[in-house]
Amino acid sequence: MDKFLIQGGQKLEGEVRISGAKNAALPLLAATILADSPIRISNMPNLRDVNTLVKLIAGLGVAIEYASDTVTADTSTLNNQFAPYDLVKTMRASILVLGPLVARYGEAKVSLPGGCAIGSRPVDQHLKALEALGAHIEVENGYVHAKVDGRLKGGEVIFDVVTVGGTENILMAAALADGVTTIRNAAREPEITDLANMLIKMGAKIEGLDTDTLVVTGVESLHGCDYAVVADRIETGSYLAAAAITGGRVRTTHTDPALLECVLDKFEEMGAEVTRGDDWIELDMQGKRPKAVSFRTLPHPDFPTDMQAQIMAVNAIGRGFATISETIFENRFMHVPELSRMGANIQVEGNDAVVTGVEKLSAAPVMATDLRASFSLVLAALAAEGETLIDRIYHIDRGYEHIEAKLQGIGAKIKRVSG
Ligand code: EPZ
């Protein structure tokens, strides 16, 4: 099992090229199932999760190629609508093929994704929304079996909780439904807007982008197109956090400040100097120790839960203390005991954590538990004195493309060791 060996204590300086967003790439790949002619998606990040979903879509009989940063897919040879447990269990977002398969082929059998380290991750809202459009859903033996005679029918969908995946699933299904669908209490993450923009390029009729109410006028068919994945706002924030925690200066390129304004505001509250360009962001910590900042994770455009672990790591060496409330997932503090092993002072009460900054963290052997927690341990190791060994870093390969090269490019002493 691979590990990272990190020698901490360097100010990180330099430029990081941001990749396409994992959380946009996955729904965009699922949406290829809707196209009745070849479709091409570029700026596709080479991540484990992306490769898993490409494999699953190939298993449907789709001719799908992934070369350099571009995926091309041709659904004319699709010959089954079955997404097996052995693939879905390794990548929960596989549930996103459910909506497209039912909408285009009238039937789908998709394994329930099950939970993961950060929470139970139910999909009840996905199923309720599809039923609202006329799908007949049965759940048995760990599989969702969805069917509809003829086409789905446009209707009213009201989500009980704001769900990114639920919004994406029903948006894709509604695009081919007969009639108008209104989706209320929709998630507003930029990755949903990216999916909507590609669907519109494929011929879909969608209004209300970036709002919590999407109105979709279904069409008979959707054609292929050329599309590029939006920049990864969480990867962007993660590398800017590397500058904040080491007192350095990092410029992230091929990104967009508008995707993560809430996070940039927090960096400025820490005392960092943040400069924004059209497609770049620079954070200069000017050698200072950041001020610890409080926040609550909430749906977009508020503070993203996917940045919670990273900013907690910065707070761990911050000046003063801060309170972090995790309102999205029920178990997303698994990085706390690992950060504490490195000397962090963090008190957890339910979904609230109080972080009291310490001058210095100390290197220690630690273990990654989930994707974003892994990056928070990398950040802590970059700031800590001495050499830190991080185990189970297969988690981090799910969502950070070329992470060692990108960190070495800004002066980090990091290497991957196996065994
Ligand atoms: C997406 O997960 C992201 N993953 C997550 O990123 C992200 O943390 C999350 O949205 C929230 O922003 C992808 O886009 C692939 P949700 P998703 O449905 O869609 C509850 C990362 O690190 N819920 O918005 O699964 C759920 O339990 C990953 O890149 C229901 O109760 O998240 C959670 O508490 C982690 N019923 C809340 O809603 C449902 O049917 C938000 O979940 C669906 C969700």
PDB file of N, CA, C and O in Angstrom, residues 203-251:
ATOM      1  N   GLY A 203     -28.498  20.019 -26.659  1.00  0.00           N
ATOM      2  CA  GLY A 203     -29.858  20.271 -27.149  1.00  0.00           C
ATOM      3  C   GLY A 203     -30.907  20.346 -26.059  1.00  0.00           C
ATOM      4  O   GLY A 203     -32.095  20.500 -26.331  1.00  0.00           O
ATOM      5  N   ALA A 204     -30.492  20.267 -24.788  1.00  0.00           N
ATOM      6  CA  ALA A 204     -31.475  20.329 -23.688  1.00  0.00           C
ATOM      7  C   ALA A 204     -31.947  21.765 -23.478  1.00  0.00           C
ATOM      8  O   ALA A 204     -31.272  22.724 -23.863  1.00  0.00           O
ATOM      9  N   LYS A 205     -33.156  21.864 -22.878  1.00  0.00           N
ATOM     10  CA  LYS A 205     -33.719  23.192 -22.581  1.00  0.00           C
ATOM     11  C   LYS A 205     -33.830  23.338 -21.053  1.00  0.00           C
ATOM     12  O   LYS A 205     -34.662  22.692 -20.428  1.00  0.00           O
ATOM     13  N   ILE A 206     -32.905  24.133 -20.474  1.00  0.00           N
ATOM     14  CA  ILE A 206     -32.829  24.252 -19.005  1.00  0.00           C
ATOM     15  C   ILE A 206     -32.754  25.732 -18.641  1.00  0.00           C
ATOM     16  O   ILE A 206     -31.976  26.488 -19.218  1.00  0.00           O
ATOM     17  N   GLU A 207     -33.598  26.131 -17.667  1.00  0.00           N
ATOM     18  CA  GLU A 207     -33.541  27.519 -17.164  1.00  0.00           C
ATOM     19  C   GLU A 207     -33.325  27.499 -15.654  1.00  0.00           C
ATOM     20  O   GLU A 207     -33.584  26.476 -15.002  1.00  0.00           O
ATOM     21  N   GLY A 208     -32.815  28.631 -15.112  1.00  0.00           N
ATOM     22  CA  GLY A 208     -32.615  28.768 -13.666  1.00  0.00           C
ATOM     23  C   GLY A 208     -31.234  28.352 -13.209  1.00  0.00           C
ATOM     24  O   GLY A 208     -31.014  28.093 -12.031  1.00  0.00           O
ATOM     25  N   LEU A 209     -30.276  28.299 -14.162  1.00  0.00           N
ATOM     26  CA  LEU A 209     -28.908  27.879 -13.775  1.00  0.00           C
ATOM     27  C   LEU A 209     -28.404  28.728 -12.612  1.00  0.00           C
ATOM     28  O   LEU A 209     -28.683  29.920 -12.522  1.00  0.00           O
ATOM     29  N   ASP A 210     -27.663  28.113 -11.710  1.00  0.00           N
ATOM     30  CA  ASP A 210     -27.077  28.762 -10.515  1.00  0.00           C
ATOM     31  C   ASP A 210     -28.134  29.157  -9.478  1.00  0.00           C
ATOM     32  O   ASP A 210     -27.815  29.840  -8.504  1.00  0.00           O
ATOM     33  N   THR A 211     -29.409  28.729  -9.705  1.00  0.00           N
ATOM     34  CA  THR A 211     -30.419  29.047  -8.668  1.00  0.00           C
ATOM     35  C   THR A 211     -30.915  27.731  -8.053  1.00  0.00           C
ATOM     36  O   THR A 211     -30.570  26.644  -8.528  1.00  0.00           O
ATOM     37  N   ASP A 212     -31.786  27.844  -7.050  1.00  0.00           N
ATOM     38  CA  ASP A 212     -32.286  26.620  -6.391  1.00  0.00           C
ATOM     39  C   ASP A 212     -33.569  26.106  -7.048  1.00  0.00           C
ATOM     40  O   ASP A 212     -34.222  25.199  -6.522  1.00  0.00           O
ATOM     41  N   THR A 213     -33.924  26.706  -8.203  1.00  0.00           N
ATOM     42  CA  THR A 213     -35.096  26.206  -8.945  1.00  0.00           C
ATOM     43  C   THR A 213     -34.733  26.055 -10.416  1.00  0.00           C
ATOM     44  O   THR A 213     -34.474  27.042 -11.114  1.00  0.00           O
ATOM     45  N   LEU A 214     -34.672  24.808 -10.873  1.00  0.00           N
ATOM     46  CA  LEU A 214     -34.320  24.544 -12.280  1.00  0.00           C
ATOM     47  C   LEU A 214     -35.596  24.143 -13.023  1.00  0.00           C
ATOM     48  O   LEU A 214     -36.387  23.341 -12.508  1.00  0.00           O
ATOM     49  N   VAL A 215     -35.791  24.714 -14.224  1.00  0.00           N
ATOM     50  CA  VAL A 215     -36.959  24.363 -15.041  1.00  0.00           C
ATOM     51  C   VAL A 215     -36.449  23.732 -16.336  1.00  0.00           C
ATOM     52  O   VAL A 215     -35.682  24.356 -17.076  1.00  0.00           O
ATOM     53  N   VAL A 216     -36.850  22.467 -16.567  1.00  0.00           N
ATOM     54  CA  VAL A 216     -36.344  21.701 -17.709  1.00  0.00           C
ATOM     55  C   VAL A 216     -37.495  21.358 -18.638  1.00  0.00           C
ATOM     56  O   VAL A 216     -38.485  20.754 -18.201  1.00  0.00           O
ATOM     57  N   THR A 217     -37.405  21.767 -19.898  1.00  0.00           N
ATOM     58  CA  THR A 217     -38.405  21.377 -20.898  1.00  0.00           C
ATOM     59  C   THR A 217     -37.826  20.194 -21.678  1.00  0.00           C
ATOM     60  O   THR A 217     -36.848  20.354 -22.418  1.00  0.00           O
ATOM     61  N   GLY A 218     -38.396  19.014 -21.465  1.00  0.00           N
ATOM     62  CA  GLY A 218     -37.834  17.801 -22.059  1.00  0.00           C
ATOM     63  C   GLY A 218     -37.844  17.826 -23.581  1.00  0.00           C
ATOM     64  O   GLY A 218     -38.712  18.471 -24.189  1.00  0.00           O
ATOM     65  N   VAL A 219     -36.879  17.167 -24.199  1.00  0.00           N
ATOM     66  CA  VAL A 219     -36.795  17.044 -25.660  1.00  0.00           C
ATOM     67  C   VAL A 219     -36.761  15.554 -26.010  1.00  0.00           C
ATOM     68  O   VAL A 219     -36.546  14.708 -25.138  1.00  0.00           O
ATOM     69  N   GLU A 220     -36.995  15.257 -27.297  1.00  0.00           N
ATOM     70  CA  GLU A 220     -37.064  13.848 -27.736  1.00  0.00           C
ATOM     71  C   GLU A 220     -35.686  13.177 -27.697  1.00  0.00           C
ATOM     72  O   GLU A 220     -35.561  11.996 -27.425  1.00  0.00           O
ATOM     73  N   SER A 221     -34.659  13.950 -28.052  1.00  0.00           N
ATOM     74  CA  SER A 221     -33.317  13.331 -28.077  1.00  0.00           C
ATOM     75  C   SER A 221     -32.244  14.394 -27.846  1.00  0.00           C
ATOM     76  O   SER A 221     -32.502  15.599 -27.988  1.00  0.00           O
ATOM     77  N   LEU A 222     -31.072  13.909 -27.464  1.00  0.00           N
ATOM     78  CA  LEU A 222     -29.925  14.804 -27.245  1.00  0.00           C
ATOM     79  C   LEU A 222     -28.772  14.305 -28.108  1.00  0.00           C
ATOM     80  O   LEU A 222     -28.572  13.090 -28.225  1.00  0.00           O
ATOM     81  N   HIS A 223     -28.042  15.228 -28.721  1.00  0.00           N
ATOM     82  CA  HIS A 223     -26.943  14.836 -29.616  1.00  0.00           C
ATOM     83  C   HIS A 223     -25.602  15.059 -28.911  1.00  0.00           C
ATOM     84  O   HIS A 223     -25.530  15.634 -27.816  1.00  0.00           O
ATOM     85  N   GLY A 224     -24.539  14.574 -29.532  1.00  0.00           N
ATOM     86  CA  GLY A 224     -23.201  14.730 -28.966  1.00  0.00           C
ATOM     87  C   GLY A 224     -22.718  16.164 -29.078  1.00  0.00           C
ATOM     88  O   GLY A 224     -23.398  17.012 -29.661  1.00  0.00           O
ATOM     89  N   CYS A 225     -21.567  16.458 -28.484  1.00  0.00           N
ATOM     90  CA  CYS A 225     -20.979  17.811 -28.568  1.00  0.00           C
ATOM     91  C   CYS A 225     -19.527  17.724 -28.121  1.00  0.00           C
ATOM     92  O   CYS A 225     -19.062  16.662 -27.694  1.00  0.00           O
ATOM     93  N   ASP A 226     -18.807  18.832 -28.240  1.00  0.00           N
ATOM     94  CA  ASP A 226     -17.454  18.969 -27.676  1.00  0.00           C
ATOM     95  C   ASP A 226     -17.587  19.809 -26.416  1.00  0.00           C
ATOM     96  O   ASP A 226     -18.207  20.880 -26.471  1.00  0.00           O
ATOM     97  N   TYR A 227     -17.005  19.352 -25.308  1.00  0.00           N
ATOM     98  CA  TYR A 227     -17.153  20.102 -24.071  1.00  0.00           C
ATOM     99  C   TYR A 227     -15.882  19.981 -23.225  1.00  0.00           C
ATOM    100  O   TYR A 227     -15.168  18.987 -23.335  1.00  0.00           O
ATOM    101  N   ALA A 228     -15.587  20.996 -22.422  1.00  0.00           N
ATOM    102  CA  ALA A 228     -14.411  20.946 -21.532  1.00  0.00           C
ATOM    103  C   ALA A 228     -14.870  21.038 -20.082  1.00  0.00           C
ATOM    104  O   ALA A 228     -15.716  21.869 -19.748  1.00  0.00           O
ATOM    105  N   VAL A 229     -14.310  20.185 -19.230  1.00  0.00           N
ATOM    106  CA  VAL A 229     -14.684  20.130 -17.813  1.00  0.00           C
ATOM    107  C   VAL A 229     -14.254  21.429 -17.115  1.00  0.00           C
ATOM    108  O   VAL A 229     -13.150  21.922 -17.329  1.00  0.00           O
ATOM    109  N   VAL A 230     -15.128  21.943 -16.265  1.00  0.00           N
ATOM    110  CA  VAL A 230     -14.824  23.171 -15.519  1.00  0.00           C
ATOM    111  C   VAL A 230     -13.649  22.927 -14.569  1.00  0.00           C
ATOM    112  O   VAL A 230     -13.392  21.766 -14.177  1.00  0.00           O
ATOM    113  N   ALA A 231     -12.959  23.992 -14.175  1.00  0.00           N
ATOM    114  CA  ALA A 231     -11.798  23.851 -13.268  1.00  0.00           C
ATOM    115  C   ALA A 231     -12.243  23.336 -11.898  1.00  0.00           C
ATOM    116  O   ALA A 231     -13.371  23.551 -11.477  1.00  0.00           O
ATOM    117  N   ASP A 232     -11.320  22.679 -11.213  1.00  0.00           N
ATOM    118  CA  ASP A 232     -11.619  22.074  -9.907  1.00  0.00           C
ATOM    119  C   ASP A 232     -11.412  23.099  -8.785  1.00  0.00           C
ATOM    120  O   ASP A 232     -10.287  23.398  -8.398  1.00  0.00           O
ATOM    121  N   ARG A 233     -12.537  23.599  -8.235  1.00  0.00           N
ATOM    122  CA  ARG A 233     -12.473  24.643  -7.209  1.00  0.00           C
ATOM    123  C   ARG A 233     -11.913  24.106  -5.884  1.00  0.00           C
ATOM    124  O   ARG A 233     -11.303  24.839  -5.113  1.00  0.00           O
ATOM    125  N   ILE A 234     -12.107  22.796  -5.639  1.00  0.00           N
ATOM    126  CA  ILE A 234     -11.611  22.219  -4.382  1.00  0.00           C
ATOM    127  C   ILE A 234     -10.107  21.970  -4.483  1.00  0.00           C
ATOM    128  O   ILE A 234      -9.350  22.235  -3.551  1.00  0.00           O
ATOM    129  N   GLU A 235      -9.644  21.507  -5.647  1.00  0.00           N
ATOM    130  CA  GLU A 235      -8.197  21.370  -5.839  1.00  0.00           C
ATOM    131  C   GLU A 235      -7.535  22.736  -5.715  1.00  0.00           C
ATOM    132  O   GLU A 235      -6.492  22.891  -5.071  1.00  0.00           O
ATOM    133  N   THR A 236      -8.192  23.770  -6.316  1.00  0.00           N
ATOM    134  CA  THR A 236      -7.662  25.142  -6.234  1.00  0.00           C
ATOM    135  C   THR A 236      -7.498  25.563  -4.772  1.00  0.00           C
ATOM    136  O   THR A 236      -6.419  25.971  -4.340  1.00  0.00           O
ATOM    137  N   GLY A 237      -8.569  25.415  -3.990  1.00  0.00           N
ATOM    138  CA  GLY A 237      -8.520  25.812  -2.583  1.00  0.00           C
ATOM    139  C   GLY A 237      -7.498  25.023  -1.795  1.00  0.00           C
ATOM    140  O   GLY A 237      -6.853  25.550  -0.885  1.00  0.00           O
ATOM    141  N   SER A 238      -7.318  23.744  -2.194  1.00  0.00           N
ATOM    142  CA  SER A 238      -6.377  22.877  -1.469  1.00  0.00           C
ATOM    143  C   SER A 238      -4.937  23.350  -1.648  1.00  0.00           C
ATOM    144  O   SER A 238      -4.160  23.392  -0.688  1.00  0.00           O
ATOM    145  N   TYR A 239      -4.581  23.760  -2.881  1.00  0.00           N
ATOM    146  CA  TYR A 239      -3.201  24.221  -3.118  1.00  0.00           C
ATOM    147  C   TYR A 239      -2.972  25.624  -2.560  1.00  0.00           C
ATOM    148  O   TYR A 239      -1.876  25.951  -2.099  1.00  0.00           O
ATOM    149  N   LEU A 240      -4.017  26.453  -2.558  1.00  0.00           N
ATOM    150  CA  LEU A 240      -3.871  27.774  -1.920  1.00  0.00           C
ATOM    151  C   LEU A 240      -3.674  27.601  -0.422  1.00  0.00           C
ATOM    152  O   LEU A 240      -2.892  28.311   0.210  1.00  0.00           O
ATOM    153  N   ALA A 241      -4.322  26.579   0.151  1.00  0.00           N
ATOM    154  CA  ALA A 241      -4.158  26.286   1.583  1.00  0.00           C
ATOM    155  C   ALA A 241      -2.720  25.861   1.881  1.00  0.00           C
ATOM    156  O   ALA A 241      -2.199  26.128   2.974  1.00  0.00           O
ATOM    157  N   ALA A 242      -2.048  25.253   0.896  1.00  0.00           N
ATOM    158  CA  ALA A 242      -0.636  24.850   1.087  1.00  0.00           C
ATOM    159  C   ALA A 242       0.243  26.082   1.249  1.00  0.00           C
ATOM    160  O   ALA A 242       1.198  26.089   2.042  1.00  0.00           O
ATOM    161  N   ALA A 243      -0.101  27.165   0.546  1.00  0.00           N
ATOM    162  CA  ALA A 243       0.656  28.424   0.724  1.00  0.00           C
ATOM    163  C   ALA A 243       0.328  29.017   2.093  1.00  0.00           C
ATOM    164  O   ALA A 243       1.215  29.454   2.827  1.00  0.00           O
ATOM    165  N   ALA A 244      -0.951  28.985   2.469  1.00  0.00           N
ATOM    166  CA  ALA A 244      -1.368  29.594   3.745  1.00  0.00           C
ATOM    167  C   ALA A 244      -0.705  28.907   4.930  1.00  0.00           C
ATOM    168  O   ALA A 244      -0.210  29.562   5.860  1.00  0.00           O
ATOM    169  N   ILE A 245      -0.628  27.567   4.898  1.00  0.00           N
ATOM    170  CA  ILE A 245      -0.124  26.828   6.070  1.00  0.00           C
ATOM    171  C   ILE A 245       1.403  26.882   6.178  1.00  0.00           C
ATOM    172  O   ILE A 245       1.967  26.690   7.261  1.00  0.00           O
ATOM    173  N   THR A 246       2.091  27.185   5.029  1.00  0.00           N
ATOM    174  CA  THR A 246       3.568  27.224   5.092  1.00  0.00           C
ATOM    175  C   THR A 246       4.095  28.657   5.030  1.00  0.00           C
ATOM    176  O   THR A 246       5.310  28.866   4.934  1.00  0.00           O
ATOM    177  N   GLY A 247       3.189  29.644   5.009  1.00  0.00           N
ATOM    178  CA  GLY A 247       3.634  31.046   4.959  1.00  0.00           C
ATOM    179  C   GLY A 247       4.177  31.438   3.599  1.00  0.00           C
ATOM    180  O   GLY A 247       4.885  32.430   3.459  1.00  0.00           O
ATOM    181  N   GLY A 248       3.826  30.659   2.561  1.00  0.00           N
ATOM    182  CA  GLY A 248       4.404  30.866   1.233  1.00  0.00           C
ATOM    183  C   GLY A 248       3.530  31.665   0.299  1.00  0.00           C
ATOM    184  O   GLY A 248       2.627  32.407   0.717  1.00  0.00           O
ATOM    185  N   ARG A 249       3.822  31.505  -1.012  1.00  0.00           N
ATOM    186  CA  ARG A 249       3.085  32.224  -2.058  1.00  0.00           C
ATOM    187  C   ARG A 249       2.884  31.284  -3.226  1.00  0.00           C
ATOM    188  O   ARG A 249       3.849  30.782  -3.796  1.00  0.00           O
ATOM    189  N   VAL A 250       1.611  31.002  -3.542  1.00  0.00           N
ATOM    190  CA  VAL A 250       1.293  30.050  -4.621  1.00  0.00           C
ATOM    191  C   VAL A 250       0.267  30.663  -5.569  1.00  0.00           C
ATOM    192  O   VAL A 250      -0.691  31.298  -5.123  1.00  0.00           O
ATOM    193  N   ARG A 251       0.528  30.514  -6.866  1.00  0.00           N
ATOM    194  CA  ARG A 251      -0.441  30.938  -7.881  1.00  0.00           C
ATOM    195  C   ARG A 251      -1.055  29.696  -8.523  1.00  0.00           C
ATOM    196  O   ARG A 251      -0.324  28.819  -9.000  1.00  0.00           O
TER     197      ARG A 251
END
